[in-house]
Amino acid sequence: MAKGAEIDDLDKQILSILMRNAKKPYTDIAKQLFVSGGTIHVRMKKMEDAGIVKGYHLAVDHERLGYDISAFLGIYLDKSSLYEDVAGELEKIPEVVAAHYTTGLYSIFATIICRDTTHLREVLHDKIQKISGIQRTETFISLQESINRPINIVEKEA
Amino acid sequence: MAKGAEIDDLDKQILSILMRNAKKPYTDIAKQLFVSGGTIHVRMKKMEDAGIVKGYHLAVDHERLGYDISAFLGIYLDKSSLYEDVAGELEKIPEVVAAHYTTGLYSIFATIICRDTTHLREVLHDKIQKISGIQRTETFISLQESINRPINIVEKEA
DNA sequence: GTTGAAAAATTCCGCCG
DNA sequence: CGGCGGAATTTTTCAAC
């Protein structure tokens, strides 16, 4: 898992294509990169085994599924040593979809997705604020998502 | 596109499975949910056409690809009416992978991914700070990603 | 929503440079 | 060893019911 897998340019090209459209058939990618389908398969298997590819996810329109509000949370801890405990508690809350331990003003930065303002208030007041170790939080509600895309890992693309 | 697509429980179950593993064959999902493979296909086509499914993405380990630093940026604007202009400029910067227009302290909340501290400084100083309309920014560097998962859209799962 | 068959993709094998 | 090509298996896709 923690192997020193060497990633060459072909690997990066493959990842770059799949990061934008993970459903693209290996045979198509093979044609695009002028190699055989089998090669794409071998390279992907290698990268999956090495843990470089962590998964395949579906991007969905949360609003259309009845989850109208996404919000960012800056969390202040009583002591930063409480990070592990608080992260463990956050993980138990399904509405928390992301959490990072950060430098700067806040100790933890989290993203939550809720159905509506009532649901958001419930999560903040009844779940987040109840976690011991959290001093206070600042909430930033997303009014509009302008950008959401993968990083560009290759110089030029086919 | 903006059709009033009705999403029932079966649709949600399908999405829930694919959000966690978008590569799972429709035939497997069909067996799991006790319907035919054709039904999964029809439902997914409906949801793709309706724009509920926005894409298929590969989750990769950025650090293993040489992108060691991810950071969050709280952006203060001179005037919040400049949002569209600034968002357009941010979109031109490939290191910016996410941007949201938000309530609260900051006008824009962005996520950037960089190779190293030098690269991060370049992006912040030479690209972000040069955008007209941006008053100042606050940077939160992610030291550890604890949680990164899809929202749970169904009550119980098979 | 289902079935079943055609088309396509994945996966795995031995072979070659 | 890494890439290739083809064949067997599985999956996707699409018609009619």
mmCIF file of C-alpha atoms (C1' of nucleotides) in Angstrom:
data_model
loop_
_atom_site.group_PDB
_atom_site.id
_atom_site.type_symbol
_atom_site.label_atom_id
_atom_site.label_comp_id
_atom_site.label_asym_id
_atom_site.label_seq_id
_atom_site.Cartn_x
_atom_site.Cartn_y
_atom_site.Cartn_z
ATOM 1 C CA MET A 1 0.000 0.000 0.000
ATOM 2 C CA ALA A 2 2.687 2.495 0.993
ATOM 3 C CA LYS A 3 4.854 1.272 -1.841
ATOM 4 C CA GLY A 4 7.078 3.645 -3.752
ATOM 5 C CA ALA A 5 5.076 3.400 -6.928
ATOM 6 C CA GLU A 6 6.694 5.265 -9.778
ATOM 7 C CA ILE A 7 4.242 7.374 -11.708
ATOM 8 C CA ASP A 8 5.279 8.222 -15.239
ATOM 9 C CA ASP A 9 3.794 10.530 -17.792
ATOM 10 C CA LEU A 10 1.481 7.898 -19.248
ATOM 11 C CA ASP A 11 0.025 7.224 -15.802
ATOM 12 C CA LYS A 12 -0.615 10.919 -15.326
ATOM 13 C CA GLN A 13 -2.290 11.219 -18.703
ATOM 14 C CA ILE A 14 -4.592 8.341 -17.822
ATOM 15 C CA LEU A 15 -5.473 9.847 -14.454
ATOM 16 C CA SER A 16 -6.034 13.233 -16.007
ATOM 17 C CA ILE A 17 -8.576 11.831 -18.425
ATOM 18 C CA LEU A 18 -10.360 9.741 -15.815
ATOM 19 C CA MET A 19 -10.478 12.553 -13.265
ATOM 20 C CA ARG A 20 -12.689 14.467 -15.671
ATOM 21 C CA ASN A 21 -14.736 11.500 -16.810
ATOM 22 C CA ALA A 22 -14.266 8.352 -14.783
ATOM 23 C CA LYS A 23 -16.703 6.472 -17.031
ATOM 24 C CA LYS A 24 -14.627 6.794 -20.176
ATOM 25 C CA PRO A 25 -13.908 3.244 -21.424
ATOM 26 C CA TYR A 26 -10.313 2.085 -21.223
ATOM 27 C CA THR A 27 -10.465 1.278 -24.924
ATOM 28 C CA ASP A 28 -11.204 4.934 -25.722
ATOM 29 C CA ILE A 29 -8.373 6.142 -23.509
ATOM 30 C CA ALA A 30 -6.072 3.622 -25.152
ATOM 31 C CA LYS A 31 -6.865 5.013 -28.591
ATOM 32 C CA GLN A 32 -6.388 8.566 -27.387
ATOM 33 C CA LEU A 33 -2.977 7.817 -25.906
ATOM 34 C CA PHE A 34 -1.861 5.424 -28.684
ATOM 35 C CA VAL A 35 -1.391 2.377 -26.468
ATOM 36 C CA SER A 36 -3.365 -0.849 -26.107
ATOM 37 C CA GLY A 37 -6.374 -1.315 -23.873
ATOM 38 C CA GLY A 38 -4.490 -3.854 -21.826
ATOM 39 C CA THR A 39 -1.864 -1.281 -20.906
ATOM 40 C CA ILE A 40 -4.450 1.108 -19.469
ATOM 41 C CA HIS A 41 -5.829 -1.754 -17.444
ATOM 42 C CA VAL A 42 -2.420 -2.715 -16.040
ATOM 43 C CA ARG A 43 -1.558 0.898 -15.194
ATOM 44 C CA MET A 44 -4.841 1.489 -13.429
ATOM 45 C CA LYS A 45 -4.527 -1.718 -11.453
ATOM 46 C CA LYS A 46 -1.072 -0.665 -10.363
ATOM 47 C CA MET A 47 -2.313 2.740 -9.231
ATOM 48 C CA GLU A 48 -5.329 1.307 -7.455
ATOM 49 C CA ASP A 49 -3.154 -1.177 -5.589
ATOM 50 C CA ALA A 50 -0.708 1.591 -4.692
ATOM 51 C CA GLY A 51 -3.540 3.657 -3.225
ATOM 52 C CA ILE A 52 -3.030 6.517 -5.653
ATOM 53 C CA VAL A 53 -6.530 5.997 -6.969
ATOM 54 C CA LYS A 54 -8.718 6.081 -3.885
ATOM 55 C CA GLY A 55 -12.110 5.584 -5.453
ATOM 56 C CA TYR A 56 -14.704 6.357 -8.053
ATOM 57 C CA HIS A 57 -17.355 8.841 -7.082
ATOM 58 C CA LEU A 58 -20.543 10.096 -8.611
ATOM 59 C CA ALA A 59 -20.925 13.867 -8.709
ATOM 60 C CA VAL A 60 -24.539 14.704 -7.947
ATOM 61 C CA ASP A 61 -26.579 17.875 -7.791
ATOM 62 C CA HIS A 62 -27.344 17.983 -4.082
ATOM 63 C CA GLU A 63 -30.042 20.605 -4.429
ATOM 64 C CA ARG A 64 -31.976 18.372 -6.794
ATOM 65 C CA LEU A 65 -31.871 15.645 -4.178
ATOM 66 C CA GLY A 66 -33.393 17.877 -1.541
ATOM 67 C CA TYR A 67 -30.159 18.997 0.060
ATOM 68 C CA ASP A 68 -30.401 22.720 -0.541
ATOM 69 C CA ILE A 69 -27.768 24.063 1.809
ATOM 70 C CA SER A 70 -24.063 23.487 1.975
ATOM 71 C CA ALA A 71 -22.004 25.348 4.524
ATOM 72 C CA PHE A 72 -18.454 25.657 5.685
ATOM 73 C CA LEU A 73 -17.586 25.582 9.354
ATOM 74 C CA GLY A 74 -14.568 27.132 10.982
ATOM 75 C CA ILE A 75 -14.162 25.341 14.306
ATOM 76 C CA TYR A 76 -12.254 26.686 17.323
ATOM 77 C CA LEU A 77 -11.083 24.044 19.778
ATOM 78 C CA ASP A 78 -10.480 24.485 23.512
ATOM 79 C CA LYS A 79 -7.076 22.903 22.989
ATOM 80 C CA SER A 80 -5.686 21.813 19.631
ATOM 81 C CA SER A 81 -4.664 18.503 21.192
ATOM 82 C CA LEU A 82 -8.353 17.620 21.155
ATOM 83 C CA TYR A 83 -8.267 17.365 17.381
ATOM 84 C CA GLU A 84 -8.433 13.577 17.122
ATOM 85 C CA ASP A 85 -11.347 13.323 19.539
ATOM 86 C CA VAL A 86 -13.359 16.024 17.827
ATOM 87 C CA ALA A 87 -12.632 14.611 14.356
ATOM 88 C CA GLY A 88 -13.928 11.258 15.570
ATOM 89 C CA GLU A 89 -17.144 12.872 16.794
ATOM 90 C CA LEU A 90 -17.578 14.796 13.536
ATOM 91 C CA GLU A 91 -17.280 11.561 11.634
ATOM 92 C CA LYS A 92 -20.346 10.257 13.417
ATOM 93 C CA ILE A 93 -22.420 13.104 11.991
ATOM 94 C CA PRO A 94 -23.504 12.080 8.485
ATOM 95 C CA GLU A 95 -24.101 15.677 7.383
ATOM 96 C CA VAL A 96 -20.375 16.377 7.780
ATOM 97 C CA VAL A 97 -18.900 15.499 4.395
ATOM 98 C CA ALA A 98 -15.396 16.908 4.829
ATOM 99 C CA ALA A 99 -13.064 17.914 7.657
ATOM 100 C CA HIS A 100 -9.488 19.174 7.652
ATOM 101 C CA TYR A 101 -7.067 19.984 10.427
ATOM 102 C CA THR A 102 -5.762 23.414 9.483
ATOM 103 C CA THR A 103 -3.298 26.142 10.328
ATOM 104 C CA GLY A 104 -4.560 29.660 10.928
ATOM 105 C CA LEU A 105 -7.605 31.061 12.628
ATOM 106 C CA TYR A 106 -9.486 27.801 12.986
ATOM 107 C CA SER A 107 -8.290 24.413 14.155
ATOM 108 C CA ILE A 108 -10.695 22.426 12.041
ATOM 109 C CA PHE A 109 -12.366 23.279 8.806
ATOM 110 C CA ALA A 110 -15.466 21.251 7.949
ATOM 111 C CA THR A 111 -18.068 21.138 5.204
ATOM 112 C CA ILE A 112 -21.651 20.147 5.904
ATOM 113 C CA ILE A 113 -24.615 19.508 3.629
ATOM 114 C CA CYS A 114 -28.175 19.923 4.880
ATOM 115 C CA ARG A 115 -31.703 19.752 3.529
ATOM 116 C CA ASP A 116 -32.838 23.210 4.629
ATOM 117 C CA THR A 117 -32.258 25.919 7.215
ATOM 118 C CA THR A 118 -34.116 23.963 9.878
ATOM 119 C CA HIS A 119 -31.935 20.940 9.257
ATOM 120 C CA LEU A 120 -28.813 23.136 9.294
ATOM 121 C CA ARG A 121 -29.799 24.662 12.624
ATOM 122 C CA GLU A 122 -30.409 21.192 14.075
ATOM 123 C CA VAL A 123 -27.012 19.961 12.962
ATOM 124 C CA LEU A 124 -25.199 23.028 14.244
ATOM 125 C CA HIS A 125 -27.048 23.363 17.528
ATOM 126 C CA ASP A 126 -27.868 19.786 18.455
ATOM 127 C CA LYS A 127 -24.906 17.947 17.029
ATOM 128 C CA ILE A 128 -21.847 20.133 16.411
ATOM 129 C CA GLN A 129 -22.167 22.381 19.456
ATOM 130 C CA LYS A 130 -22.691 19.366 21.714
ATOM 131 C CA ILE A 131 -19.250 17.974 20.916
ATOM 132 C CA SER A 132 -16.982 18.480 23.883
ATOM 133 C CA GLY A 133 -13.777 20.249 23.023
ATOM 134 C CA ILE A 134 -15.372 22.601 20.523
ATOM 135 C CA GLN A 135 -15.203 26.147 21.821
ATOM 136 C CA ARG A 136 -17.176 27.863 19.090
ATOM 137 C CA THR A 137 -17.764 27.785 15.364
ATOM 138 C CA GLU A 138 -18.177 30.217 12.523
ATOM 139 C CA THR A 139 -20.559 29.307 9.727
ATOM 140 C CA PHE A 140 -20.272 30.289 6.082
ATOM 141 C CA ILE A 141 -23.273 29.333 4.028
ATOM 142 C CA SER A 142 -22.610 28.690 0.363
ATOM 143 C CA LEU A 143 -24.908 30.796 -1.794
ATOM 144 C CA GLN A 144 -23.407 29.576 -5.026
ATOM 145 C CA GLU A 145 -20.838 27.040 -6.124
ATOM 146 C CA SER A 146 -18.838 28.563 -8.969
ATOM 147 C CA ILE A 147 -15.980 26.147 -9.341
ATOM 148 C CA ASN A 148 -15.669 22.447 -8.627
ATOM 149 C CA ARG A 149 -13.131 20.561 -10.684
ATOM 150 C CA PRO A 150 -10.076 18.335 -10.480
ATOM 151 C CA ILE A 151 -6.550 19.666 -10.420
ATOM 152 C CA ASN A 152 -4.657 19.618 -13.693
ATOM 153 C CA ILE A 153 -1.782 17.166 -13.333
ATOM 154 C CA VAL A 154 -0.422 17.186 -16.879
ATOM 155 C CA GLU A 155 1.098 20.017 -18.882
ATOM 156 C CA LYS A 156 -0.793 19.473 -22.072
ATOM 157 C CA GLU A 157 -3.619 17.197 -23.021
ATOM 158 C CA ALA A 158 -4.602 15.269 -26.099
ATOM 159 C CA MET B 1 -32.608 20.086 -18.093
ATOM 160 C CA ALA B 2 -34.594 21.992 -15.499
ATOM 161 C CA LYS B 3 -37.316 19.387 -15.687
ATOM 162 C CA GLY B 4 -39.239 18.415 -12.620
ATOM 163 C CA ALA B 5 -37.743 14.972 -12.444
ATOM 164 C CA GLU B 6 -39.339 12.896 -9.719
ATOM 165 C CA ILE B 7 -36.810 10.995 -7.668
ATOM 166 C CA ASP B 8 -38.159 7.971 -5.852
ATOM 167 C CA ASP B 9 -36.614 5.716 -3.279
ATOM 168 C CA LEU B 10 -35.154 3.339 -5.847
ATOM 169 C CA ASP B 11 -33.389 6.222 -7.574
ATOM 170 C CA LYS B 12 -31.906 7.304 -4.267
ATOM 171 C CA GLN B 13 -30.738 3.799 -3.479
ATOM 172 C CA ILE B 14 -28.998 3.596 -6.833
ATOM 173 C CA LEU B 15 -27.303 6.965 -6.336
ATOM 174 C CA SER B 16 -26.291 6.059 -2.831
ATOM 175 C CA ILE B 17 -24.493 2.957 -4.037
ATOM 176 C CA LEU B 18 -22.810 4.698 -6.951
ATOM 177 C CA MET B 19 -21.723 7.692 -4.881
ATOM 178 C CA ARG B 20 -19.557 5.330 -2.878
ATOM 179 C CA ASN B 21 -18.405 3.212 -5.778
ATOM 180 C CA ALA B 22 -19.190 4.609 -9.197
ATOM 181 C CA LYS B 23 -17.566 1.616 -10.890
ATOM 182 C CA LYS B 24 -19.993 -0.936 -9.522
ATOM 183 C CA PRO B 25 -21.635 -2.678 -12.497
ATOM 184 C CA TYR B 26 -25.321 -1.994 -13.017
ATOM 185 C CA THR B 27 -25.919 -5.750 -12.963
ATOM 186 C CA ASP B 28 -24.548 -5.936 -9.408
ATOM 187 C CA ILE B 29 -26.684 -3.031 -8.277
ATOM 188 C CA ALA B 30 -29.707 -4.639 -9.888
ATOM 189 C CA LYS B 31 -29.174 -7.833 -7.920
ATOM 190 C CA GLN B 32 -28.653 -5.895 -4.704
ATOM 191 C CA LEU B 33 -31.885 -3.944 -5.134
ATOM 192 C CA PHE B 34 -33.901 -6.882 -6.554
ATOM 193 C CA VAL B 35 -34.685 -5.272 -9.900
ATOM 194 C CA SER B 36 -33.464 -5.932 -13.425
ATOM 195 C CA GLY B 37 -30.326 -4.484 -14.948
ATOM 196 C CA GLY B 38 -32.390 -2.639 -17.507
ATOM 197 C CA THR B 39 -34.193 -0.717 -14.789
ATOM 198 C CA ILE B 40 -30.946 0.603 -13.314
ATOM 199 C CA HIS B 41 -29.929 1.705 -16.764
ATOM 200 C CA VAL B 42 -33.206 3.536 -17.432
ATOM 201 C CA ARG B 43 -33.117 5.245 -14.026
ATOM 202 C CA MET B 44 -29.547 6.394 -14.454
ATOM 203 C CA LYS B 45 -30.220 7.690 -17.940
ATOM 204 C CA LYS B 46 -33.171 9.646 -16.606
ATOM 205 C CA MET B 47 -31.073 11.165 -13.819
ATOM 206 C CA GLU B 48 -28.177 11.971 -16.120
ATOM 207 C CA ASP B 49 -30.494 13.684 -18.594
ATOM 208 C CA ALA B 50 -32.149 15.586 -15.757
ATOM 209 C CA GLY B 51 -28.752 16.864 -14.608
ATOM 210 C CA ILE B 52 -29.030 15.220 -11.202
ATOM 211 C CA VAL B 53 -25.951 13.173 -11.967
ATOM 212 C CA LYS B 54 -23.345 15.715 -12.979
ATOM 213 C CA GLY B 55 -20.397 13.463 -13.626
ATOM 214 C CA TYR B 56 -18.134 10.617 -12.655
ATOM 215 C CA HIS B 57 -14.947 11.527 -10.857
ATOM 216 C CA LEU B 58 -11.834 9.694 -9.831
ATOM 217 C CA ALA B 59 -10.734 10.278 -6.263
ATOM 218 C CA VAL B 60 -6.938 10.452 -6.207
ATOM 219 C CA ASP B 61 -4.316 10.827 -3.525
ATOM 220 C CA HIS B 62 -2.932 14.256 -4.406
ATOM 221 C CA GLU B 63 0.128 13.916 -2.233
ATOM 222 C CA ARG B 64 1.163 10.796 -4.113
ATOM 223 C CA LEU B 65 0.966 12.767 -7.333
ATOM 224 C CA GLY B 66 3.296 15.462 -6.057
ATOM 225 C CA TYR B 67 0.615 17.885 -4.856
ATOM 226 C CA ASP B 68 1.476 18.045 -1.184
ATOM 227 C CA ILE B 69 -0.428 21.109 -0.069
ATOM 228 C CA SER B 70 -4.094 21.892 -0.098
ATOM 229 C CA ALA B 71 -5.316 25.132 1.379
ATOM 230 C CA PHE B 72 -8.521 27.029 1.954
ATOM 231 C CA LEU B 73 -8.808 30.683 1.132
ATOM 232 C CA GLY B 74 -11.171 33.163 2.674
ATOM 233 C CA ILE B 75 -11.400 36.039 0.212
ATOM 234 C CA TYR B 76 -12.521 39.579 1.068
ATOM 235 C CA LEU B 77 -13.793 41.614 -1.879
ATOM 236 C CA ASP B 78 -13.723 45.382 -2.272
ATOM 237 C CA LYS B 79 -17.398 45.221 -3.140
ATOM 238 C CA SER B 80 -19.481 42.039 -3.147
ATOM 239 C CA SER B 81 -20.860 43.049 -6.551
ATOM 240 C CA LEU B 82 -17.454 42.110 -7.944
ATOM 241 C CA TYR B 83 -18.178 38.457 -7.265
ATOM 242 C CA GLU B 84 -18.792 37.377 -10.847
ATOM 243 C CA ASP B 85 -15.633 39.083 -12.126
ATOM 244 C CA VAL B 86 -13.440 37.619 -9.437
ATOM 245 C CA ALA B 87 -14.946 34.145 -9.833
ATOM 246 C CA GLY B 88 -14.156 34.348 -13.531
ATOM 247 C CA GLU B 89 -10.546 35.229 -12.778
ATOM 248 C CA LEU B 90 -10.245 32.436 -10.226
ATOM 249 C CA GLU B 91 -11.474 29.972 -12.814
ATOM 250 C CA LYS B 92 -8.466 30.823 -14.970
ATOM 251 C CA ILE B 93 -6.130 29.642 -12.221
ATOM 252 C CA PRO B 94 -5.843 25.855 -12.516
ATOM 253 C CA GLU B 95 -4.736 25.434 -8.902
ATOM 254 C CA VAL B 96 -8.138 26.689 -7.751
ATOM 255 C CA VAL B 97 -10.270 23.567 -7.540
ATOM 256 C CA ALA B 98 -13.317 24.961 -5.760
ATOM 257 C CA ALA B 99 -14.933 28.332 -5.131
ATOM 258 C CA HIS B 100 -18.146 29.299 -3.365
ATOM 259 C CA TYR B 101 -19.910 32.593 -2.887
ATOM 260 C CA THR B 102 -20.663 32.661 0.826
ATOM 261 C CA THR B 103 -22.385 34.529 3.621
ATOM 262 C CA GLY B 104 -20.378 35.601 6.655
ATOM 263 C CA LEU B 105 -16.890 36.932 7.109
ATOM 264 C CA TYR B 106 -15.646 36.213 3.607
ATOM 265 C CA SER B 107 -17.289 36.855 0.270
ATOM 266 C CA ILE B 108 -15.661 33.944 -1.492
ATOM 267 C CA PHE B 109 -14.397 30.698 -0.158
ATOM 268 C CA ALA B 110 -11.912 28.862 -2.363
ATOM 269 C CA THR B 111 -9.841 25.679 -2.213
ATOM 270 C CA ILE B 112 -6.461 25.435 -3.880
ATOM 271 C CA ILE B 113 -4.077 22.532 -4.400
ATOM 272 C CA CYS B 114 -0.342 23.115 -4.839
ATOM 273 C CA ARG B 115 2.822 21.079 -5.217
ATOM 274 C CA ASP B 116 4.775 22.635 -2.342
ATOM 275 C CA THR B 117 5.141 25.775 -0.275
ATOM 276 C CA THR B 118 6.985 27.560 -3.076
ATOM 277 C CA HIS B 119 4.195 26.770 -5.496
ATOM 278 C CA LEU B 120 1.598 27.879 -2.932
ATOM 279 C CA ARG B 121 3.367 31.192 -2.414
ATOM 280 C CA GLU B 122 3.514 31.744 -6.166
ATOM 281 C CA VAL B 123 -0.187 31.084 -6.572
ATOM 282 C CA LEU B 124 -1.147 33.322 -3.674
ATOM 283 C CA HIS B 125 1.221 36.167 -4.413
ATOM 284 C CA ASP B 126 1.479 36.139 -8.195
ATOM 285 C CA LYS B 127 -1.980 34.978 -9.171
ATOM 286 C CA ILE B 128 -4.618 35.445 -6.460
ATOM 287 C CA GLN B 129 -3.406 38.776 -5.084
ATOM 288 C CA LYS B 130 -3.131 40.211 -8.577
ATOM 289 C CA ILE B 131 -6.861 39.820 -9.215
ATOM 290 C CA SER B 132 -8.518 43.221 -9.116
ATOM 291 C CA GLY B 133 -11.429 43.395 -6.721
ATOM 292 C CA ILE B 134 -9.798 41.186 -4.109
ATOM 293 C CA GLN B 135 -9.089 43.189 -0.983
ATOM 294 C CA ARG B 136 -7.247 40.564 1.018
ATOM 295 C CA THR B 137 -7.275 36.860 1.759
ATOM 296 C CA GLU B 138 -6.843 34.568 4.710
ATOM 297 C CA THR B 139 -5.140 31.247 4.141
ATOM 298 C CA PHE B 140 -5.793 28.017 6.005
ATOM 299 C CA ILE B 141 -3.401 25.265 5.128
ATOM 300 C CA SER B 142 -4.720 21.741 5.494
ATOM 301 C CA LEU B 143 -2.413 19.662 7.655
ATOM 302 C CA GLN B 144 -4.603 16.594 7.516
ATOM 303 C CA GLU B 145 -7.767 15.512 5.743
ATOM 304 C CA SER B 146 -9.828 13.499 8.204
ATOM 305 C CA ILE B 147 -13.133 13.216 6.423
ATOM 306 C CA ASN B 148 -14.056 13.193 2.747
ATOM 307 C CA ARG B 149 -17.187 11.309 1.823
ATOM 308 C CA PRO B 150 -20.537 11.643 0.093
ATOM 309 C CA ILE B 151 -23.665 12.668 1.937
ATOM 310 C CA ASN B 152 -25.997 9.888 3.003
ATOM 311 C CA ILE B 153 -29.213 10.270 1.023
ATOM 312 C CA VAL B 154 -31.049 7.130 2.104
ATOM 313 C CA GLU B 155 -32.244 6.093 5.539
ATOM 314 C CA LYS B 156 -30.964 2.571 5.475
ATOM 315 C CA GLU B 157 -28.852 0.657 3.033
ATOM 316 C CA ALA B 158 -28.790 -2.855 1.699
ATOM 317 C "C1'" DG C 1 -40.224 -2.756 -14.913
ATOM 318 C "C1'" DT C 2 -38.802 -6.938 -17.286
ATOM 319 C "C1'" DT C 3 -36.675 -9.928 -20.559
ATOM 320 C "C1'" DG C 4 -33.386 -11.415 -23.851
ATOM 321 C "C1'" DA C 5 -30.237 -10.779 -27.411
ATOM 322 C "C1'" DA C 6 -26.695 -7.811 -29.885
ATOM 323 C "C1'" DA C 7 -22.849 -4.726 -29.197
ATOM 324 C "C1'" DA C 8 -19.248 -3.181 -26.486
ATOM 325 C "C1'" DA C 9 -16.003 -3.222 -22.746
ATOM 326 C "C1'" DT C 10 -13.294 -5.525 -19.383
ATOM 327 C "C1'" DT C 11 -10.127 -8.813 -18.157
ATOM 328 C "C1'" DC C 12 -6.777 -12.213 -18.762
ATOM 329 C "C1'" DC C 13 -3.818 -15.021 -21.323
ATOM 330 C "C1'" DG C 14 0.588 -16.045 -24.052
ATOM 331 C "C1'" DC C 15 3.777 -13.593 -27.082
ATOM 332 C "C1'" DC C 16 7.071 -10.221 -28.584
ATOM 333 C "C1'" DG C 17 10.334 -6.057 -28.432
ATOM 334 C "C1'" DC D 1 10.007 -6.269 -17.848
ATOM 335 C "C1'" DG D 2 6.540 -3.467 -20.191
ATOM 336 C "C1'" DG D 3 3.645 -3.294 -23.836
ATOM 337 C "C1'" DC D 4 0.786 -5.808 -27.382
ATOM 338 C "C1'" DG D 5 -3.007 -8.494 -29.431
ATOM 339 C "C1'" DG D 6 -6.656 -11.552 -29.266
ATOM 340 C "C1'" DA D 7 -10.092 -14.473 -27.018
ATOM 341 C "C1'" DA D 8 -13.282 -15.493 -23.108
ATOM 342 C "C1'" DT D 9 -16.193 -13.388 -19.872
ATOM 343 C "C1'" DT D 10 -18.945 -9.727 -18.216
ATOM 344 C "C1'" DT D 11 -21.422 -5.577 -18.789
ATOM 345 C "C1'" DT D 12 -23.934 -2.261 -21.247
ATOM 346 C "C1'" DT D 13 -27.431 -1.128 -24.232
ATOM 347 C "C1'" DC D 14 -31.776 -1.366 -26.532
ATOM 348 C "C1'" DA D 15 -35.504 -3.433 -28.622
ATOM 349 C "C1'" DA D 16 -40.335 -5.460 -27.709
ATOM 350 C "C1'" DC D 17 -43.412 -6.946 -24.163
#
